[in-house]
Short mmCIF file of C-alpha atoms in Angstrom, two decimals:
data_model
loop_
_atom_site.label_atom_id
_atom_site.label_comp_id
_atom_site.label_asym_id
_atom_site.label_seq_id
_atom_site.Cartn_x
_atom_site.Cartn_y
_atom_site.Cartn_z
CA UNK A 19 26.08 1.62 5.93
CA UNK A 20 24.15 -1.53 5.03
CA UNK A 21 25.57 -4.80 6.29
CA UNK A 22 24.73 -7.93 4.30
CA UNK A 23 24.21 -10.87 6.66
CA UNK A 24 25.81 -13.47 4.42
CA UNK A 25 28.99 -15.51 4.38
CA UNK A 26 31.43 -15.04 1.50
CA UNK A 27 33.07 -18.25 0.29
CA UNK A 28 36.19 -17.79 -1.83
CA UNK A 29 38.33 -20.30 -3.70
CA UNK A 30 42.03 -19.59 -4.29
CA UNK A 31 44.38 -20.92 -6.96
CA UNK A 32 48.00 -19.74 -7.04
CA UNK A 33 47.16 -17.05 -4.47
CA UNK A 34 44.43 -15.62 -6.68
CA UNK A 35 40.68 -15.69 -6.09
CA UNK A 36 39.15 -17.82 -8.81
CA UNK A 37 35.61 -18.16 -7.45
CA UNK A 38 33.40 -16.47 -4.87
CA UNK A 39 29.85 -17.01 -3.72
CA UNK A 40 27.46 -15.69 -1.10
CA UNK A 41 25.33 -17.82 1.13
CA UNK A 42 22.41 -16.89 3.33
CA UNK A 43 22.44 -20.18 5.27
CA UNK A 44 22.80 -19.42 8.99
CA UNK A 45 24.03 -22.67 10.55
CA UNK A 46 24.66 -21.03 13.92
CA UNK A 47 20.93 -20.33 14.26
CA UNK A 48 20.17 -24.07 14.25
CA UNK A 49 23.19 -25.78 15.81
CA UNK A 50 25.44 -25.33 18.80
CA UNK A 51 29.12 -25.05 17.96
CA UNK A 52 31.10 -22.84 15.63
CA UNK A 53 31.45 -25.09 12.60
CA UNK A 54 35.21 -25.41 13.10
CA UNK A 55 37.39 -28.48 13.61
CA UNK A 56 37.76 -27.52 17.27
CA UNK A 57 34.05 -26.75 17.75
CA UNK A 58 31.95 -28.49 15.07
CA UNK A 59 28.22 -27.95 14.69
CA UNK A 60 26.41 -30.64 16.72
CA UNK A 61 23.55 -32.78 15.38
CA UNK A 62 21.48 -34.58 18.01
CA UNK A 63 18.31 -35.67 16.22
CA UNK A 64 16.38 -36.25 13.01
CA UNK A 65 15.14 -32.66 13.30
CA UNK A 66 18.74 -31.48 13.29
CA UNK A 67 19.50 -33.48 10.15
CA UNK A 68 16.40 -32.06 8.46
CA UNK A 69 17.58 -28.57 9.42
CA UNK A 70 20.99 -29.32 7.93
CA UNK A 71 19.36 -30.29 4.64
CA UNK A 72 17.19 -27.17 4.58
CA UNK A 73 20.23 -24.99 5.20
CA UNK A 74 22.19 -26.77 2.47
CA UNK A 75 19.35 -26.02 0.06
CA UNK A 76 19.97 -22.29 0.57
CA UNK A 77 23.76 -22.50 0.69
CA UNK A 78 25.64 -22.06 -2.59
CA UNK A 79 28.81 -23.41 -0.95
CA UNK A 80 27.01 -26.55 0.37
CA UNK A 81 28.74 -26.06 3.74
CA UNK A 82 32.23 -26.10 2.23
CA UNK A 83 34.85 -25.94 4.97
CA UNK A 84 32.32 -26.36 7.79
CA UNK A 85 32.54 -29.16 10.36
CA UNK A 86 29.59 -31.18 11.71
CA UNK A 87 29.50 -33.91 14.34
CA UNK A 88 26.68 -36.33 15.14
CA UNK A 89 25.93 -36.69 18.87
CA UNK A 90 23.29 -39.49 18.85
CA UNK A 91 21.73 -42.11 16.58
CA UNK A 92 19.41 -40.55 13.97
CA UNK A 93 16.27 -42.10 12.40
CA UNK A 94 15.49 -40.35 9.10
CA UNK A 95 12.11 -39.47 7.63
CA UNK A 96 11.43 -41.19 4.32
CA UNK A 97 11.44 -39.33 1.03
CA UNK A 98 10.20 -39.92 -2.49
CA UNK A 99 6.73 -40.19 -3.94
CA UNK A 100 5.34 -41.74 -0.77
CA UNK A 101 5.62 -38.45 1.12
CA UNK A 102 5.18 -34.74 0.48
CA UNK A 103 7.34 -33.89 3.50
CA UNK A 104 10.96 -32.82 3.29
CA UNK A 105 12.17 -36.21 4.41
CA UNK A 106 15.92 -35.90 4.68
CA UNK A 107 15.75 -33.79 1.51
CA UNK A 108 18.77 -35.32 -0.22
CA UNK A 109 20.88 -32.17 -0.63
CA UNK A 110 24.44 -31.70 -1.91
CA UNK A 111 27.23 -31.46 0.67
CA UNK A 112 30.82 -30.20 0.63
CA UNK A 113 31.57 -30.04 4.36
CA UNK A 114 33.11 -32.39 6.89
CA UNK A 115 30.64 -34.76 8.58
CA UNK A 116 31.81 -36.88 11.52
CA UNK A 117 29.30 -39.56 12.51
CA UNK A 118 31.17 -39.94 15.80
CA UNK A 119 30.57 -43.74 15.69
CA UNK A 120 26.78 -43.27 15.71
CA UNK A 121 24.18 -44.61 13.25
CA UNK A 122 21.82 -43.01 10.75
CA UNK A 123 19.02 -45.39 9.80
CA UNK A 124 15.91 -45.51 7.59
CA UNK A 125 17.53 -43.94 4.54
CA UNK A 126 14.41 -44.44 2.43
CA UNK A 127 13.48 -43.60 -1.15
CA UNK A 128 10.31 -44.89 -2.81
CA UNK A 129 10.21 -43.92 -6.46
CA UNK A 130 8.82 -45.14 -9.76
CA UNK A 131 12.17 -45.48 -11.53
CA UNK A 132 11.33 -43.01 -14.29
CA UNK A 133 11.15 -39.57 -12.68
CA UNK A 134 14.05 -37.13 -12.34
CA UNK A 135 13.15 -37.12 -8.65
CA UNK A 136 14.47 -40.70 -8.63
CA UNK A 137 17.99 -39.62 -9.62
CA UNK A 138 21.01 -38.82 -7.44
CA UNK A 139 19.74 -40.51 -4.29
CA UNK A 140 21.66 -41.14 -1.09
CA UNK A 141 22.23 -39.64 2.32
CA UNK A 142 23.30 -36.65 0.23
CA UNK A 143 22.36 -35.89 -3.36
CA UNK A 144 25.96 -35.11 -4.34
CA UNK A 145 29.27 -34.99 -2.51
CA UNK A 146 31.06 -31.90 -3.78
CA UNK A 147 34.77 -31.17 -3.80
CA UNK A 148 36.25 -31.18 -0.29
CA UNK A 149 33.53 -33.29 1.34
CA UNK A 150 34.52 -35.73 4.07
CA UNK A 151 32.22 -38.35 5.62
CA UNK A 152 33.65 -40.46 8.45
CA UNK A 153 32.90 -42.62 11.50
CA UNK A 154 29.33 -43.43 10.50
CA UNK A 155 27.07 -46.48 10.21
CA UNK A 156 24.30 -46.03 7.64
CA UNK A 157 21.31 -48.38 7.46
CA UNK A 158 18.96 -48.28 4.49
CA UNK A 159 15.21 -48.41 4.86
CA UNK A 160 13.07 -49.12 1.80
CA UNK A 161 14.98 -48.07 -1.31
CA UNK A 162 13.31 -48.85 -4.61
CA UNK A 163 12.44 -47.32 -7.97
CA UNK A 164 15.79 -45.64 -8.60
CA UNK A 165 16.20 -44.19 -12.10
CA UNK A 166 19.94 -43.49 -11.87
CA UNK A 167 22.76 -42.65 -9.48
CA UNK A 168 22.20 -44.21 -6.07
CA UNK A 169 24.75 -44.71 -3.32
CA UNK A 170 24.44 -44.99 0.43
CA UNK A 171 26.38 -41.78 1.01
CA UNK A 172 25.58 -39.99 -2.26
CA UNK A 173 24.08 -40.43 -5.68
CA UNK A 174 27.14 -38.86 -7.29
CA UNK A 175 30.44 -37.13 -6.48
CA UNK A 176 32.59 -34.38 -7.96
CA UNK A 177 36.16 -33.49 -7.01
CA UNK A 178 38.24 -34.78 -4.13
CA UNK A 179 36.16 -36.68 -1.56
CA UNK A 180 37.32 -38.41 1.64
CA UNK A 181 35.41 -41.37 3.10
CA UNK A 182 36.70 -42.96 6.30
CA UNK A 183 35.40 -45.64 8.69
CA UNK A 184 31.97 -46.14 7.13
CA UNK A 185 29.55 -49.09 7.34
CA UNK A 186 26.54 -49.25 5.00
CA UNK A 187 23.93 -52.03 5.20
CA UNK A 188 20.60 -52.71 3.49
CA UNK A 189 19.18 -53.43 0.05
CA UNK A 190 17.96 -51.63 -3.08
CA UNK A 191 15.24 -52.98 -5.39
CA UNK A 192 13.99 -51.89 -8.80
CA UNK A 193 17.38 -50.50 -9.68
CA UNK A 194 18.33 -48.30 -12.61
CA UNK A 195 21.81 -47.25 -13.75
CA UNK A 196 24.81 -46.34 -11.60
CA UNK A 197 23.57 -47.96 -8.40
CA UNK A 198 26.35 -48.75 -5.97
CA UNK A 199 27.19 -49.17 -2.33
CA UNK A 200 28.89 -45.90 -1.38
CA UNK A 201 28.52 -43.52 -4.35
CA UNK A 202 26.41 -44.21 -7.42
CA UNK A 203 28.41 -42.22 -9.99
CA UNK A 204 31.89 -40.78 -9.65
CA UNK A 205 32.22 -38.05 -12.25
CA UNK A 206 35.29 -37.62 -14.46
CA UNK A 207 38.28 -36.02 -12.79
CA UNK A 208 37.14 -36.93 -9.28
CA UNK A 209 39.44 -38.42 -6.66
CA UNK A 210 37.73 -40.56 -4.01
CA UNK A 211 39.90 -41.45 -1.01
CA UNK A 212 38.36 -44.42 0.81
CA UNK A 213 39.60 -46.21 3.93
CA UNK A 214 38.00 -48.73 6.31
CA UNK A 215 34.65 -49.11 4.54
CA UNK A 216 32.30 -52.08 5.04
CA UNK A 217 29.50 -52.42 2.47
CA UNK A 218 26.68 -54.96 2.91
CA UNK A 219 24.13 -53.92 0.29
CA UNK A 220 22.02 -56.28 -1.81
CA UNK A 221 20.87 -55.12 -5.26
CA UNK A 222 17.67 -56.65 -6.66
CA UNK A 223 15.74 -56.12 -9.89
#
């Protein structure tokens, strides 16, 4: 028989399956750990964060239910029109990310303020239902030319999101609409649980 090397993600409501999706993202091939609360996937470097973003790109579930822990400070590549590289790739995320009291710096986006590529900008593009970000200091690099939806952690959010023990510092220039400190746009019906958050972001035209 043929075995399909994918992970099936199911969503239950009243003990019935209401949604199911397949993902081909193989997190175990890139990270040590099991992706569980007891043994989260470990990120040690910028290369690891880039790999996370590339895996999220191919993952319909956006790492829903998976646990990640940062093991060192991380300096991101820049993204936007100034580079053709992946940068940090700005993907959507629905997992549990523990910064483990470390820092991610150089969150950079250089845009022209008019392109769709200048929308939904942050450490993650979107925080999806079930996402948790905690114990992290985030420092912005150059962030300018945002068209809409910018936040340190995510450009936008859907569903129930948990944010705990977060510090975000830096500035954003040439701002468009829905530019904020943590999340740019919280979509209707979302529930954002925030505790112990320190925001030091300047916004400049």
